[in-house]
XYZ file of N, CA and C in Angstrom:
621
model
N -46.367 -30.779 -54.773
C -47.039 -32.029 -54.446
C -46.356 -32.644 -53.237
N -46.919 -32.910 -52.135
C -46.367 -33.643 -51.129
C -45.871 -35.142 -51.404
N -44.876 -35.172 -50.744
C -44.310 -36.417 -50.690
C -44.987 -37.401 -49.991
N -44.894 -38.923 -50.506
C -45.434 -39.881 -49.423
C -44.336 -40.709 -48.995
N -45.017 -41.073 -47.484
C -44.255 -41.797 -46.960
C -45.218 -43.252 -46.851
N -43.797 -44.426 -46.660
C -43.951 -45.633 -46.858
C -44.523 -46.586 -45.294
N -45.626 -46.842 -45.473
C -45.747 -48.032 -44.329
C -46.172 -48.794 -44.148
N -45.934 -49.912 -43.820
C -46.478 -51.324 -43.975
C -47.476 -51.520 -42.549
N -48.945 -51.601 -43.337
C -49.665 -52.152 -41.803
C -50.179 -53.862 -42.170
N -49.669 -54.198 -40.860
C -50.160 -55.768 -40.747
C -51.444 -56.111 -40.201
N -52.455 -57.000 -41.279
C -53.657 -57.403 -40.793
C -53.750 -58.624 -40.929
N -53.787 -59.852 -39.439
C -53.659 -60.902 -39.413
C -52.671 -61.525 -40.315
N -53.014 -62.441 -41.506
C -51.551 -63.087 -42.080
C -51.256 -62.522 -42.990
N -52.206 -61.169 -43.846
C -51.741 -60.882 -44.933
C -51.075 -59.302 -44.728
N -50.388 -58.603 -45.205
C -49.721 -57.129 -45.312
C -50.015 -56.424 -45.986
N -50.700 -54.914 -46.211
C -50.831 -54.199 -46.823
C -49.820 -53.133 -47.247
N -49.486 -52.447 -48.074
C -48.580 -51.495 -48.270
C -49.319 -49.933 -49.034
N -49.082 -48.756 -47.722
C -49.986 -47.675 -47.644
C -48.698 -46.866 -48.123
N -49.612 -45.912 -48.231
C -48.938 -44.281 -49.153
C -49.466 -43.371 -48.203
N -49.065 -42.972 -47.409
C -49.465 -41.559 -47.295
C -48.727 -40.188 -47.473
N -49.816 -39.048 -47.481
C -48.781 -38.161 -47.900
C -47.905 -37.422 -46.273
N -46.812 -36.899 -46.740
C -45.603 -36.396 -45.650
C -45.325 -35.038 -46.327
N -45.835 -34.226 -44.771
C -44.939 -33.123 -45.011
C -44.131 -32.426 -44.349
N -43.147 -32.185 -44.881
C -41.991 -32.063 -43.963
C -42.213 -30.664 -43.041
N -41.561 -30.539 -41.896
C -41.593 -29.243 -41.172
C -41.009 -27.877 -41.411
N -41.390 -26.696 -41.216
C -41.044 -25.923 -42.220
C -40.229 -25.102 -41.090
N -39.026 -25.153 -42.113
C -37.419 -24.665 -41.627
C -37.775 -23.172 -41.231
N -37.119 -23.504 -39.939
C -37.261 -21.905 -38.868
C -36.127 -21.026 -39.602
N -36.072 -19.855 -39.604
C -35.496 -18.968 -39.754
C -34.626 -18.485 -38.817
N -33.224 -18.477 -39.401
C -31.924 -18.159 -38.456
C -31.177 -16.874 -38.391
N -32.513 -16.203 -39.313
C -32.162 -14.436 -38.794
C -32.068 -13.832 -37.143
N -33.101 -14.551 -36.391
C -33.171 -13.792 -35.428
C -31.829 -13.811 -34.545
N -30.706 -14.873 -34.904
C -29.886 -15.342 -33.789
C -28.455 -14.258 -34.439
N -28.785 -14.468 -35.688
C -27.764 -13.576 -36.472
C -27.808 -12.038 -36.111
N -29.212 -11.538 -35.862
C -29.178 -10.816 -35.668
C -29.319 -10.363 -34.335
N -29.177 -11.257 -33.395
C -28.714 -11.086 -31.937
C -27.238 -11.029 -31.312
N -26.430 -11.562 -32.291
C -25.260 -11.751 -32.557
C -24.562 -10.095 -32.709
N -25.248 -9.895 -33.887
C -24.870 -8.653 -34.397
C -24.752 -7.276 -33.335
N -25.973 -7.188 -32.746
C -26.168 -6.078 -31.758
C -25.553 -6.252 -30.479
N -24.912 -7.470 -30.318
C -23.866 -7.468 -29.419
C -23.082 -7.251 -29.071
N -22.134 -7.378 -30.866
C -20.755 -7.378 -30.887
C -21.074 -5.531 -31.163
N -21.957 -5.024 -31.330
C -21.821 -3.673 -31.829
C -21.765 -3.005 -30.395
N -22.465 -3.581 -29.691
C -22.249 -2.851 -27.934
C -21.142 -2.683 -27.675
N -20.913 -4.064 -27.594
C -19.583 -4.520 -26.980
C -18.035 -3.498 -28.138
N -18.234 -3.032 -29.151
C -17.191 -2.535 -29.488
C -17.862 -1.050 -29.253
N -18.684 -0.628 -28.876
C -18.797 0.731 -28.454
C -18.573 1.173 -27.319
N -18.649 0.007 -26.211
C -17.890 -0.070 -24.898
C -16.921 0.042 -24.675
N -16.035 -0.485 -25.609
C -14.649 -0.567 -25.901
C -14.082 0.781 -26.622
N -14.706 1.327 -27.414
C -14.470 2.317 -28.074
C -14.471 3.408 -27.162
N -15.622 3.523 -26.138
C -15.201 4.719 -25.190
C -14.427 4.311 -23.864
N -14.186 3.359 -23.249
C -13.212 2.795 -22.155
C -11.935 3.434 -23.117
N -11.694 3.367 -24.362
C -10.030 3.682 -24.913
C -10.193 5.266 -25.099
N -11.378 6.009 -25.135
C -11.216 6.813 -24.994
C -10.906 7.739 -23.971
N -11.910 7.007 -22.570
C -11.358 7.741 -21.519
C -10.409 7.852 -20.655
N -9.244 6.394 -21.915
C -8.087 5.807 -20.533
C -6.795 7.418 -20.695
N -6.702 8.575 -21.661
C -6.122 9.394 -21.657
C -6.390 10.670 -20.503
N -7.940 10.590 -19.712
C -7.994 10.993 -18.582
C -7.688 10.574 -17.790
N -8.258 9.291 -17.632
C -7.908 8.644 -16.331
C -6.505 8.569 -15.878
N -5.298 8.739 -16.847
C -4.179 9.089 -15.996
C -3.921 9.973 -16.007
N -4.479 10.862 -17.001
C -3.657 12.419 -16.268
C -4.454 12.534 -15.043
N -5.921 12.180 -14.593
C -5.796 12.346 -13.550
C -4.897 11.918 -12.432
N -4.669 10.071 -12.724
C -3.509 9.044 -11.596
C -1.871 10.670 -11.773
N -1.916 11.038 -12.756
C -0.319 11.908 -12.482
C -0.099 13.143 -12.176
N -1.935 13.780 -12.505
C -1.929 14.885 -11.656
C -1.876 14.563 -10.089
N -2.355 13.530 -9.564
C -2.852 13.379 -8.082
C -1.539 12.926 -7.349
N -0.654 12.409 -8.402
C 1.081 11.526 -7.959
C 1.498 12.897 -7.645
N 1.732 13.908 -8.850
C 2.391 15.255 -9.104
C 2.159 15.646 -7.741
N 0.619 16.116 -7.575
C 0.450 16.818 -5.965
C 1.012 15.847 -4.434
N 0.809 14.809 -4.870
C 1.318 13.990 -3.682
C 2.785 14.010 -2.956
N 3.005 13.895 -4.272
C 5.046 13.939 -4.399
C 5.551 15.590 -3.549
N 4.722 16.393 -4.130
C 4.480 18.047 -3.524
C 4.744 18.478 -2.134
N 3.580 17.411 -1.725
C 3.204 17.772 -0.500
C 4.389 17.063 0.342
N 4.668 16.163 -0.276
C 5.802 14.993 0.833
C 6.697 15.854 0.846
N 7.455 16.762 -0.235
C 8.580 17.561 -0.665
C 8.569 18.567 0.941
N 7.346 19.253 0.852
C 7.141 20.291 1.283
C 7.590 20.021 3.586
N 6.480 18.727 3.523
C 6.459 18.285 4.438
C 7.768 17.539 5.054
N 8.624 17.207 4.103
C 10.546 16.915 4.735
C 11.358 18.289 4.909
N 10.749 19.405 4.003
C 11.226 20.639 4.154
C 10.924 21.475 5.710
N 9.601 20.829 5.895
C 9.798 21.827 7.371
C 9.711 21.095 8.307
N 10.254 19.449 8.489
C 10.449 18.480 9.078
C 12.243 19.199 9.594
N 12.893 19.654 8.483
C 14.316 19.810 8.675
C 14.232 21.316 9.264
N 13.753 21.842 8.697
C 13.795 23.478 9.723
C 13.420 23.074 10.768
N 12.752 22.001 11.254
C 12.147 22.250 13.161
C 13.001 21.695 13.678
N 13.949 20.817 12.752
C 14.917 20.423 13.554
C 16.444 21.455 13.786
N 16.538 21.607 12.719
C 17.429 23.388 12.614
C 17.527 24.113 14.053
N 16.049 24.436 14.024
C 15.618 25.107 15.066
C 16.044 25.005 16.581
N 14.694 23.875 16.633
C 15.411 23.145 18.250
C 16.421 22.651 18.531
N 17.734 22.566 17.572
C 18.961 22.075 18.039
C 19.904 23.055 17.194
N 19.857 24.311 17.030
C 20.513 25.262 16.709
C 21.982 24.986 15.864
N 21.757 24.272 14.804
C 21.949 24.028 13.600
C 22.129 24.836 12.512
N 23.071 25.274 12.396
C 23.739 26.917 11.537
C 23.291 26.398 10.126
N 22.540 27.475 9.771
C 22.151 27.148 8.244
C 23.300 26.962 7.383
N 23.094 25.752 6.161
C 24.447 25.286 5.288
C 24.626 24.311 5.928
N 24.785 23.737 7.035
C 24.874 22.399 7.600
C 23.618 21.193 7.327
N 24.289 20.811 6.704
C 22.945 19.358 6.724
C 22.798 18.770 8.152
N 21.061 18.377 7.885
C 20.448 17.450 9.012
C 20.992 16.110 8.768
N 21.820 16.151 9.366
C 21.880 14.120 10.023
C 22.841 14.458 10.932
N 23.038 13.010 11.154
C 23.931 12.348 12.731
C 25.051 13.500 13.090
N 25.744 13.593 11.490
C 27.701 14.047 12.005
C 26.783 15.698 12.146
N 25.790 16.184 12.349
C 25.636 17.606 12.679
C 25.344 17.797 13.972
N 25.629 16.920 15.147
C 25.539 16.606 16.495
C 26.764 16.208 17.049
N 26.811 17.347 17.705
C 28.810 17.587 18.567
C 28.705 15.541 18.984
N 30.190 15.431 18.979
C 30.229 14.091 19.451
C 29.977 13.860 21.036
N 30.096 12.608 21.062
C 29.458 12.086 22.927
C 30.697 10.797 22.900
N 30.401 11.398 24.490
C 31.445 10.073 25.016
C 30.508 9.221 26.150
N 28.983 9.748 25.915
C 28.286 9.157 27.435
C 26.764 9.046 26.641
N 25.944 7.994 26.928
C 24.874 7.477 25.931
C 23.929 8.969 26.221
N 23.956 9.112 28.071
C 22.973 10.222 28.198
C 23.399 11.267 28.334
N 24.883 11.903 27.415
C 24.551 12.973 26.490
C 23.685 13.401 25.761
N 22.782 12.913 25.157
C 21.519 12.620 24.135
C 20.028 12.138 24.522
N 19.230 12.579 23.791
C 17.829 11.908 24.074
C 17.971 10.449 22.896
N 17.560 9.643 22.929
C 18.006 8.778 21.787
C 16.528 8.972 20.849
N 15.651 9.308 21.393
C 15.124 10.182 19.971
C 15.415 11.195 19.339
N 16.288 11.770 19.470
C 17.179 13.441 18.672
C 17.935 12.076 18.152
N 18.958 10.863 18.203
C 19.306 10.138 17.858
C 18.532 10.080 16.513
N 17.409 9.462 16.657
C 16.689 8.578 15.729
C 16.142 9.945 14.474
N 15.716 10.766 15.432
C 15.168 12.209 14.569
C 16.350 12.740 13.197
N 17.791 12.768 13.732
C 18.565 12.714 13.291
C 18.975 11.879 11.882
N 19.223 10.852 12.642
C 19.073 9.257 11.657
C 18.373 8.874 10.267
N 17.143 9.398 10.341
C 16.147 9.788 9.346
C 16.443 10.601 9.095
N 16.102 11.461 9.146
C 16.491 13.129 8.443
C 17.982 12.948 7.654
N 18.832 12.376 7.826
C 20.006 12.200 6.931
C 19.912 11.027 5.771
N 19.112 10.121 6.057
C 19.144 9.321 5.007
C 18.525 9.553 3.716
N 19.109 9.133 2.666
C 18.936 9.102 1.410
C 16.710 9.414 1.024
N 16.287 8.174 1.361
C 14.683 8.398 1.135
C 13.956 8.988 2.238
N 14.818 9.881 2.860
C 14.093 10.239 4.509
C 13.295 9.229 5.155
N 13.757 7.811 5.227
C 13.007 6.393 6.075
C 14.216 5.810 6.077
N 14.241 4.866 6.931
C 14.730 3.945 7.434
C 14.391 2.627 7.917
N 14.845 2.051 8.042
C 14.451 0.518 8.744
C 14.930 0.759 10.483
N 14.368 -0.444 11.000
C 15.329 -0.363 12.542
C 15.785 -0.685 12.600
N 16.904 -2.077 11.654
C 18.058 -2.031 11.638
C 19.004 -0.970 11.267
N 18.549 -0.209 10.490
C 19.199 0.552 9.462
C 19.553 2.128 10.636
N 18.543 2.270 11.465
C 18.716 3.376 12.306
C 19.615 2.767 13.596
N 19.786 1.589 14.196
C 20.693 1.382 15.082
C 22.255 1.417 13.826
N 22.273 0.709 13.304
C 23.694 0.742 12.328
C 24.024 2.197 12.048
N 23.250 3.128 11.775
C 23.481 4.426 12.144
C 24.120 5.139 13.062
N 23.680 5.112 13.917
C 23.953 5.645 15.102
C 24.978 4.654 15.753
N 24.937 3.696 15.387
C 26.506 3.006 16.017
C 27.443 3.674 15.559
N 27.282 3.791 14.264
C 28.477 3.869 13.014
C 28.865 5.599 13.536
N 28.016 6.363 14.064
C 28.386 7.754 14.387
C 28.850 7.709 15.454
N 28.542 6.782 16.863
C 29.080 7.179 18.061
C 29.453 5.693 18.646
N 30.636 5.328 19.239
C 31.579 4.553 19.562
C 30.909 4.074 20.889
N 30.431 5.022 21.498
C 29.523 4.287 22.779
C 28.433 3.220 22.761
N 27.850 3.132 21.177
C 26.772 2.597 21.102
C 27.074 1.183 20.516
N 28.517 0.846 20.813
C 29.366 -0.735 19.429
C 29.488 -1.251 20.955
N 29.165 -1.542 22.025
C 30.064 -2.659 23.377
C 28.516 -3.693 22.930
N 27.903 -4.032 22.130
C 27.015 -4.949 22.326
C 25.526 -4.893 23.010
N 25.608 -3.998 23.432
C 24.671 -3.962 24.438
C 23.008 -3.817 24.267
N 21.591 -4.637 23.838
C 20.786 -4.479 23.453
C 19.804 -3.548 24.311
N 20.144 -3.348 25.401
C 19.052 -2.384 25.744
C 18.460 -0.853 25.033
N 19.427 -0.223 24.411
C 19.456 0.775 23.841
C 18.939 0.843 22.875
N 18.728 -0.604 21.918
C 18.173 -1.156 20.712
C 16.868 -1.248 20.670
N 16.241 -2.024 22.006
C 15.145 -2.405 22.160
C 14.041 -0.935 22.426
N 15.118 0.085 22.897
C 14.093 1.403 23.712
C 13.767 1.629 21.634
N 14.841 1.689 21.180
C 14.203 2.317 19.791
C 13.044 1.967 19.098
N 13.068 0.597 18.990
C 11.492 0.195 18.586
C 10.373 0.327 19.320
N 10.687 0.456 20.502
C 9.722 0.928 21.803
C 9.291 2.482 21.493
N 10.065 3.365 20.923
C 10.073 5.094 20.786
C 9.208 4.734 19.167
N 9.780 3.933 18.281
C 9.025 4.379 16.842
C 7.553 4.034 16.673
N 7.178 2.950 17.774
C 6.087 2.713 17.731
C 5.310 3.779 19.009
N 5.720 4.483 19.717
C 4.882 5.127 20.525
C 5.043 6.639 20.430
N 5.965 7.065 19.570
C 5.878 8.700 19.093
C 5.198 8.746 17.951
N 4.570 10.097 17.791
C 3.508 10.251 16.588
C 4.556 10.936 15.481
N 5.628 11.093 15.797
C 6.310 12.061 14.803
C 6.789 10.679 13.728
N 6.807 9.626 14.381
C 7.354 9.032 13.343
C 6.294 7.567 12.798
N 6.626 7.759 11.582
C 5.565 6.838 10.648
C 5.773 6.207 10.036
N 5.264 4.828 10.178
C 5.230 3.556 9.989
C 5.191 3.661 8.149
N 5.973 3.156 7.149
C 6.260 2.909 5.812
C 6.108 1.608 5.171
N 5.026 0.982 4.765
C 5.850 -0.766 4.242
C 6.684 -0.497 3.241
N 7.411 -1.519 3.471
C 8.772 -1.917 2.477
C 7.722 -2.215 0.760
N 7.832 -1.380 -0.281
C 7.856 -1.797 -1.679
C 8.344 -3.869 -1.162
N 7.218 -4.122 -2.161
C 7.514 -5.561 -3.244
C 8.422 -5.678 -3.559
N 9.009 -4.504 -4.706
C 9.816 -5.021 -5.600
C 11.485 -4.824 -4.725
N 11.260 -4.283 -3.487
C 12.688 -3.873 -3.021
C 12.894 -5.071 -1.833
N 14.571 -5.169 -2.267
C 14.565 -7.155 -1.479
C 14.922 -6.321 -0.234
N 15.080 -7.350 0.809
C 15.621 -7.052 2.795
C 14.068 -7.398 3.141
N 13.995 -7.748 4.388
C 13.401 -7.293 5.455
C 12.639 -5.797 6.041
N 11.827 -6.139 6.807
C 11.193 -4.932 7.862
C 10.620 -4.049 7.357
N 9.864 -3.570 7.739
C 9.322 -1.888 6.877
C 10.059 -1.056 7.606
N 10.128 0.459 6.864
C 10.561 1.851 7.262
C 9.806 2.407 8.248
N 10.984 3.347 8.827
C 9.954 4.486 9.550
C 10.760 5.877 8.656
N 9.591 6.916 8.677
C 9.353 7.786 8.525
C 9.625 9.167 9.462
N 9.767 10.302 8.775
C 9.411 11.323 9.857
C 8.723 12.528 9.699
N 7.769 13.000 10.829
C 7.030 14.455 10.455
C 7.281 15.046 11.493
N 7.971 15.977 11.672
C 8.043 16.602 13.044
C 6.709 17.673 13.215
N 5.950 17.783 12.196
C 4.860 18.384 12.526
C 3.785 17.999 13.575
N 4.045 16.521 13.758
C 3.127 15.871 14.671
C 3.899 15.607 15.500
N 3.302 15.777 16.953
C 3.932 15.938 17.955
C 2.597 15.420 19.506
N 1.881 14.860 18.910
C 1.172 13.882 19.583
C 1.690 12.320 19.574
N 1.631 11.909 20.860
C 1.925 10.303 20.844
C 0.837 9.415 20.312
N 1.417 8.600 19.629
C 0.183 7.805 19.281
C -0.431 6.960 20.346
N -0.297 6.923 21.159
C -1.201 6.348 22.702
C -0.591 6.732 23.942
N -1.386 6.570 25.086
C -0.745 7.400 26.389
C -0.083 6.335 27.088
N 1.085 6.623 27.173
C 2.011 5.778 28.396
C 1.412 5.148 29.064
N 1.700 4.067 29.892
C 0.519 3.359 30.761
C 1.774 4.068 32.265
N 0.917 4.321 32.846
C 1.768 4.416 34.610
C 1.287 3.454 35.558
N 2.582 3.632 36.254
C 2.794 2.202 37.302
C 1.600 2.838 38.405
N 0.728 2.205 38.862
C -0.122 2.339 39.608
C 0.746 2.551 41.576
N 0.590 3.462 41.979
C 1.098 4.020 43.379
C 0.750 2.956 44.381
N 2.069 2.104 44.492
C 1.708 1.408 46.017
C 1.847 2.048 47.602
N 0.604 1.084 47.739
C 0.280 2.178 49.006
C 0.948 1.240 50.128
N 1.433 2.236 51.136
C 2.139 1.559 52.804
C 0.533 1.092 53.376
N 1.503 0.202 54.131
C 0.754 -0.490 55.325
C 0.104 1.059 56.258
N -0.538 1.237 56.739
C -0.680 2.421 57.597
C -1.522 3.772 57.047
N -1.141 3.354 55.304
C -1.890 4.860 54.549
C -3.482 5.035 54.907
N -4.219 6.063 55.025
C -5.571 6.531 54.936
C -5.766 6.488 53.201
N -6.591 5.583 53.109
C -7.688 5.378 52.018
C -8.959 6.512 51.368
């Protein structure tokens, strides 16, 4: 039986009091949201379920690809040091660095890239900094401690314009200054062409 509802209608001075019947609105159903709910969270953990499955490839691939990387760098300091062996006739059993270069008493005894070639090739991570390669080569030859910056300045001038040697950033997590250089003696292209001084011409020359 429907319910009535109460309302008072006013006619001129007197009030009537009406009944009518009320029926209330009929309550929606809250399956559909429940069950939108449901097929969500079921995606969403089957997404999840194979992302955890495939994270046991995804690094053996990241450590197969480190493994080969690490390989190739190995391989590539290995015949970085034989070419140097080579061209500076370097008796096998002798390590590549500085003290395997007869001493000097005169700067141009030396190319100061066999310097720097040197320098690298002896250090610990085969790179260096450019501080780290002048402190080098001071520390090996007594000619290079009177102060003198010109000799300093040609070096950063040589690491940025030979192709043999390659530019490294410094790791985050490792504190100092500057990035490394590197070395490949396999490359043996400059990374850009010298600029030359353009030929001044005499008063008198034919054009």
């Amino acid at each position: 039986m429907p319910e009535l509802s109460q309302h008072w209608e006013s006619s001129g001075s007197t009030s009537q009091y009406l009944e009518l019947p009320y029926d209330p609105p009929p309550t929606q159903p809250r399956s559909h949201y429940r069950e939108t709910a449901y097929y969500s969270g079921s995606a969403s953990s089957s997404s999840s379920r194979n992302s955890y499955e495939s994270l046991p490839d995804t690094f053996s691939r990241m450590e197969n690809k480190s493994r080969m990387e690490m390989e190739a760098q190995r391989m590539q300091r290995l015949e970085t040091l034989e070419i140097l062996r080579r061209m500076h006739n370097i008796p096998e059993g002798v390590p590549i660095n500085l003290d395997a270069l007869p001493d000097i008493d005169n700067r141009r005894a030396f190319n100061m890239g066999t310097l720097v070639h040197f320098a690298i090739a002896g250090s610990p991570n085969f790179r260096m900094s450019v501080s780290e390669i002048r402190t080098a080569i001071a520390n090996r030859y007594s000619v290079f401690r009177d102060g003198s910056q010109k000799w300093k300045g040609s070096i950063r001038h040589m690491l940025s314009l030979k192709g043999e040697f390659r530019h490294v950033p410094r790791p985050i997590t490792e504190p100092g200054q500057g990035n490394y250089w590197s070395l490949d003696m396999t490359i043996t292209k400059d990374k850009r062409p010298r600029k030359r001084k353009a030929r001044k011409t005499r008063r008198g020359d034919s054009v």
